[in-house]
Coordinates of C-alpha atoms and ligand atoms in Angstrom, one line a residue:
M164 CA -3.7 -8.8 20.6
K165 CA -0.4 -9.3 18.7
L166 CA 2.3 -6.7 19.3
A167 CA 5.4 -8.7 18.3
V168 CA 7.3 -7.4 15.3
N169 CA 10.2 -8.6 13.2
I170 CA 13.3 -6.5 12.4
A171 CA 15.5 -8.3 9.9
G172 CA 14.8 -11.7 11.3
V173 CA 15.0 -10.7 15.0
E174 CA 11.6 -10.9 16.8
L175 CA 10.8 -8.1 19.3
K176 CA 8.0 -8.9 21.7
N177 CA 6.6 -5.4 21.0
P178 CA 7.6 -2.4 18.8
V179 CA 8.9 -0.2 21.7
M180 CA 12.6 0.4 21.6
T181 CA 14.7 3.0 23.4
A182 CA 16.4 5.7 21.4
S183 CA 20.2 5.5 21.6
G184 CA 21.7 8.1 24.0
T185 CA 18.6 8.6 26.1
F186 CA 18.6 5.4 28.1
G187 CA 22.3 4.6 28.7
S188 CA 22.4 0.8 29.1
G189 CA 19.2 0.9 31.1
R190 CA 20.6 0.9 34.7
D191 CA 19.1 4.3 35.7
F192 CA 15.7 3.1 34.5
E193 CA 15.5 -0.2 36.3
P194 CA 14.1 1.3 39.5
W195 CA 11.3 2.8 37.4
I196 CA 10.3 0.3 34.8
D197 CA 10.3 -3.4 34.1
L198 CA 13.0 -3.7 31.4
N199 CA 11.5 -7.2 30.5
R200 CA 8.6 -5.3 28.9
L201 CA 10.7 -3.5 26.3
G202 CA 10.9 -4.7 22.8
C203 CA 14.5 -3.8 22.6
V204 CA 17.1 -1.7 24.5
V205 CA 19.2 0.4 22.1
V206 CA 22.3 1.5 24.1
K207 CA 24.3 4.7 24.0
G208 CA 26.8 4.9 21.1
V209 CA 29.8 2.5 21.6
A210 CA 33.2 3.3 20.1
A211 CA 36.3 1.2 19.6
T212 CA 38.0 3.1 22.5
P213 CA 36.7 5.4 25.3
W214 CA 35.5 8.8 24.2
E215 CA 35.3 11.8 26.5
G216 CA 32.6 13.7 24.6
N217 CA 32.4 17.5 24.3
P218 CA 33.1 20.1 27.1
P219 CA 30.0 21.5 29.0
P220 CA 27.6 23.1 28.7
R221 CA 26.3 20.4 26.4
I222 CA 22.5 20.2 27.1
V223 CA 20.0 23.0 27.0
E224 CA 16.2 23.0 27.1
T225 CA 14.1 24.7 24.4
W226 CA 10.4 24.9 23.6
G227 CA 9.1 21.4 22.9
G228 CA 12.4 19.7 23.4
M229 CA 16.1 20.0 24.1
I230 CA 19.4 20.5 22.3
N231 CA 22.4 18.3 23.1
S232 CA 26.0 18.4 22.1
V233 CA 27.2 15.4 24.2
G234 CA 29.7 14.2 21.5
L235 CA 29.1 10.5 22.0
Q236 CA 30.9 10.2 25.4
N237 CA 31.2 6.5 26.1
P238 CA 33.6 4.1 27.8
G239 CA 34.4 2.0 24.7
V240 CA 33.5 -1.4 23.4
E241 CA 35.6 -3.4 25.9
Y242 CA 33.8 -1.9 28.9
F243 CA 30.5 -2.5 27.1
I244 CA 31.3 -6.2 26.6
A245 CA 32.5 -6.7 30.1
E246 CA 29.9 -4.7 32.0
D247 CA 26.8 -4.0 30.0
I248 CA 26.1 -7.2 28.0
P249 CA 26.0 -9.4 31.2
W250 CA 23.8 -6.8 32.9
L251 CA 21.4 -6.4 30.1
R252 CA 21.2 -10.2 29.5
Q253 CA 19.4 -10.5 32.9
F254 CA 16.4 -9.2 31.1
D255 CA 14.1 -10.8 28.5
T256 CA 14.6 -8.0 25.9
R257 CA 16.6 -7.6 22.8
I258 CA 19.9 -5.7 22.8
C259 CA 20.9 -3.3 20.0
V260 CA 24.3 -1.6 20.0
N261 CA 24.6 1.8 18.5
I262 CA 28.1 1.9 17.0
V263 CA 30.1 5.0 16.4
G264 CA 33.3 6.0 14.8
R265 CA 35.4 8.9 13.4
T266 CA 36.5 6.8 10.4
V267 CA 35.3 3.8 8.5
S268 CA 37.9 1.6 10.1
E269 CA 36.8 2.7 13.6
Y270 CA 33.2 1.7 12.8
V271 CA 34.4 -1.6 11.4
A272 CA 36.5 -2.3 14.5
V273 CA 33.5 -2.0 16.8
A274 CA 31.3 -4.3 14.6
E275 CA 34.2 -6.8 14.3
R276 CA 34.7 -6.8 18.1
L277 CA 31.0 -7.4 18.7
A278 CA 30.8 -10.2 16.0
S279 CA 31.1 -13.0 18.6
E280 CA 29.2 -11.2 21.4
D281 CA 25.7 -11.9 22.6
V282 CA 23.9 -8.9 21.1
D283 CA 20.9 -9.0 18.7
L284 CA 21.2 -6.0 16.5
L285 CA 23.7 -3.3 15.5
E286 CA 22.7 0.3 14.7
L287 CA 25.2 2.2 12.6
N288 CA 25.2 5.8 13.8
I289 CA 26.0 8.0 10.8
S290 CA 23.8 10.8 12.1
C291 CA 25.3 12.3 15.3
P292 CA 25.8 16.0 14.6
N293 CA 28.2 16.6 17.5
I294 CA 31.6 15.3 16.5
K295 CA 34.1 16.9 14.1
E296 CA 34.9 13.7 12.2
G297 CA 32.6 10.8 11.5
G298 CA 29.0 10.7 12.7
V299 CA 26.8 12.8 10.5
A300 CA 29.6 13.5 8.0
F301 CA 28.9 10.0 6.7
G302 CA 25.1 10.5 6.8
V303 CA 24.6 13.5 4.6
Q304 CA 26.2 12.2 1.5
A305 CA 24.9 9.1 -0.3
E306 CA 28.3 7.7 -1.4
A307 CA 29.8 8.1 2.1
A308 CA 26.8 6.5 3.7
A309 CA 26.9 3.6 1.4
A310 CA 30.7 3.1 1.8
V311 CA 30.6 2.9 5.6
T312 CA 27.4 0.7 5.5
S313 CA 29.0 -1.8 3.1
A314 CA 32.3 -1.9 5.1
V315 CA 30.5 -2.6 8.4
K316 CA 28.1 -5.1 6.8
K317 CA 31.1 -7.2 5.6
V318 CA 32.2 -7.9 9.2
A319 CA 28.9 -7.6 11.1
R320 CA 27.4 -10.9 12.4
Q321 CA 24.2 -9.2 13.6
P322 CA 21.6 -7.5 11.4
L323 CA 22.6 -4.0 10.6
I324 CA 20.2 -1.0 11.2
V325 CA 21.5 2.3 9.7
K326 CA 20.4 5.4 11.6
L327 CA 19.8 8.4 9.4
S328 CA 20.1 12.1 9.9
P329 CA 17.3 14.5 9.0
N330 CA 19.9 17.2 8.2
V331 CA 19.7 16.4 4.4
S332 CA 17.7 17.6 1.5
D333 CA 16.7 14.2 0.1
I334 CA 16.3 11.5 2.8
A335 CA 15.0 9.0 0.3
E336 CA 18.3 9.2 -1.7
I337 CA 20.3 8.3 1.5
A338 CA 17.9 5.5 2.4
R339 CA 18.2 4.0 -1.0
A340 CA 22.0 4.2 -0.9
V341 CA 22.3 2.4 2.4
E342 CA 19.7 -0.2 1.3
G343 CA 21.9 -0.8 -1.8
A344 CA 25.0 -1.2 0.4
G345 CA 23.5 -4.0 2.4
A346 CA 21.6 -2.4 5.4
D347 CA 19.1 -4.7 6.9
A348 CA 16.9 -2.0 8.4
I349 CA 16.8 1.8 8.7
S350 CA 16.1 3.9 11.8
L351 CA 15.3 7.6 11.7
I352 CA 15.4 10.4 12.6
N353 CA 18.4 11.5 14.7
T354 CA 18.4 15.1 15.9
L355 CA 18.0 18.3 13.8
L356 CA 20.9 20.7 14.1
G357 CA 20.0 23.7 16.3
S358 CA 21.3 26.5 18.5
R359 CA 20.4 28.7 21.5
I360 CA 21.9 32.0 22.4
D361 CA 22.1 33.7 25.8
I362 CA 21.1 37.2 24.9
R363 CA 22.5 38.7 28.1
K364 CA 26.0 37.3 27.5
R365 CA 25.5 37.4 23.7
K366 CA 27.0 34.0 23.6
F367 CA 26.0 30.6 22.4
I368 CA 24.7 28.5 25.3
L369 CA 26.4 25.3 24.2
S370 CA 30.2 25.1 24.2
M371 CA 30.0 23.7 20.7
K372 CA 27.6 26.5 19.6
H373 CA 25.3 24.0 17.9
G374 CA 23.8 20.7 18.9
G375 CA 21.0 18.2 18.1
L376 CA 17.4 19.2 18.7
S377 CA 15.1 16.4 19.9
G378 CA 11.7 16.1 21.5
P379 CA 8.1 16.8 20.4
A380 CA 9.1 19.9 18.4
I381 CA 10.7 17.6 15.7
K382 CA 7.9 15.0 15.6
P383 CA 6.1 16.3 12.4
V384 CA 9.5 16.4 10.6
A385 CA 10.2 12.8 11.7
V386 CA 6.7 11.5 10.7
R387 CA 7.2 13.0 7.2
M388 CA 10.7 11.5 6.8
V389 CA 9.6 8.1 8.0
W390 CA 6.9 8.1 5.5
Q391 CA 9.3 9.1 2.7
V392 CA 11.8 6.4 3.6
A393 CA 9.1 3.7 3.9
Q394 CA 8.0 4.6 0.4
A395 CA 11.6 4.6 -0.9
V396 CA 12.9 1.2 0.4
K397 CA 11.8 -2.3 1.1
L398 CA 13.6 -2.5 4.4
P399 CA 11.9 -2.4 7.8
V400 CA 11.9 1.2 9.2
I401 CA 12.2 2.1 12.9
G402 CA 10.6 5.5 13.5
M403 CA 11.6 8.0 16.2
G404 CA 11.6 11.7 16.9
G405 CA 9.6 13.3 19.7
I406 CA 7.4 10.3 20.6
M407 CA 5.8 11.2 24.0
T408 CA 2.6 9.0 23.9
G409 CA 1.1 5.9 22.5
E410 CA -0.8 8.0 20.0
D411 CA 2.5 9.6 18.8
A412 CA 3.9 6.1 18.3
I413 CA 0.8 5.0 16.3
E414 CA 1.4 8.0 13.9
F415 CA 4.8 6.6 13.1
I416 CA 3.5 3.1 12.5
L417 CA 0.8 4.4 10.2
A418 CA 3.5 6.3 8.3
G419 CA 5.4 3.1 7.7
A420 CA 7.4 2.2 10.8
T421 CA 7.6 -1.4 11.9
A422 CA 8.9 -0.4 15.3
I423 CA 9.4 2.9 17.2
A424 CA 11.9 4.3 19.7
V425 CA 11.3 6.6 22.6
G426 CA 14.0 9.1 23.4
T427 CA 13.8 12.5 24.9
A428 CA 10.5 11.5 26.7
S429 CA 12.5 9.1 28.9
L430 CA 14.6 12.0 30.2
L431 CA 11.5 13.9 31.2
N432 CA 9.6 10.8 32.5
P433 CA 11.5 7.6 33.2
E434 CA 8.3 5.6 32.7
A435 CA 7.6 7.0 29.3
T436 CA 8.5 3.8 27.4
M437 CA 5.9 1.8 29.4
Q438 CA 3.3 4.5 29.0
V439 CA 3.9 4.6 25.2
L440 CA 3.4 0.8 25.1
E441 CA 0.2 1.0 27.1
G442 CA -1.1 3.8 24.9
M443 CA -0.4 1.7 21.8
E444 CA -2.3 -1.3 23.3
R445 CA -5.2 1.0 24.3
Y446 CA -5.4 2.4 20.7
M447 CA -5.5 -1.2 19.3
R448 CA -8.2 -2.3 21.8
E449 CA -10.3 0.8 21.1
T450 CA -10.0 0.5 17.3
G451 CA -10.3 -3.3 17.1
V452 CA -6.8 -3.9 15.8
E453 CA -5.7 -7.5 16.4
D454 CA -2.1 -7.3 15.0
I455 CA 0.1 -4.2 15.0
A456 CA 1.3 -5.3 11.5
E457 CA -2.2 -4.3 10.1
L458 CA -1.3 -0.7 10.9
V459 CA 2.2 -0.5 9.4
G460 CA 2.1 2.0 6.5
S461 CA -1.7 2.1 6.3
V462 CA -2.0 5.9 6.2
K463 CA -4.1 7.1 3.3
Ligands
LIG785 C1 25.7 12.7 21.2 O1 26.2 11.9 22.0 O2 26.3 13.7 20.8 C2 24.3 12.5 20.7 C3 24.1 11.1 20.1 C4 23.7 11.2 18.6 O3 23.3 12.3 18.1 O4 23.7 10.2 17.9

């Protein structure tokens, strides 16, 4: 059975990736799973300098998922290079760095700094809804999305995945814009903007009032958008949004994803990535599929 897939020239041993922001750099998961079995670790967003993130409360549960307004807290690219790359390189898996910024030049600075480092892929985060400048501000408007993609592409030495926001009316337009600007692959979806209110206090629960909704509640939206983007562009697509099981992952592959990422499920169950992989293998065995590539985009 062949599970290996290719994302912009980088071979992943299987299509299971981690969704940025739900796996850190993998340290907390090592006691639970064999990181060597992952297709790729996508690390929490990395900025040019350390970011503190938003004040608490910044995570709240909801039916079928959770809402976060973390605000891309991270120790910065120098820490990532010194501590996380050597740690992750102990494992036989690919490394993808989610890069974040408030301005185009901040995104460019991270890609430039990583140019000579031993990482396999970059993921341009233009879809985080939790920061006042940057993030999703670049991802909801085609020209802005194209401008940051082409600026980062000029300095990047690793293939560039662009991570899209679902908080738009025409996802295909944004996907075509970043393809035209030089993206090598597209990942989607990031979180949907949502809120929860404490009715006793008559106050928003999150300090930022709103945050990003993730988990199984958003899966049907994600499957629809992955299919729309896969129809709109020629680039490989990485699908995510509420994947809890191998069957969920197969839905994304049938919709047109070459690889998938497991996110919120890992916060509930640290073995989720392995169980998704095993579920995909089981589906392939049961349905007589020799190569995962046979399934990509094969929905009728
Ligand atoms: C966050 O840190 O606010 C979430 C990450 C993201 O939405 O990209």
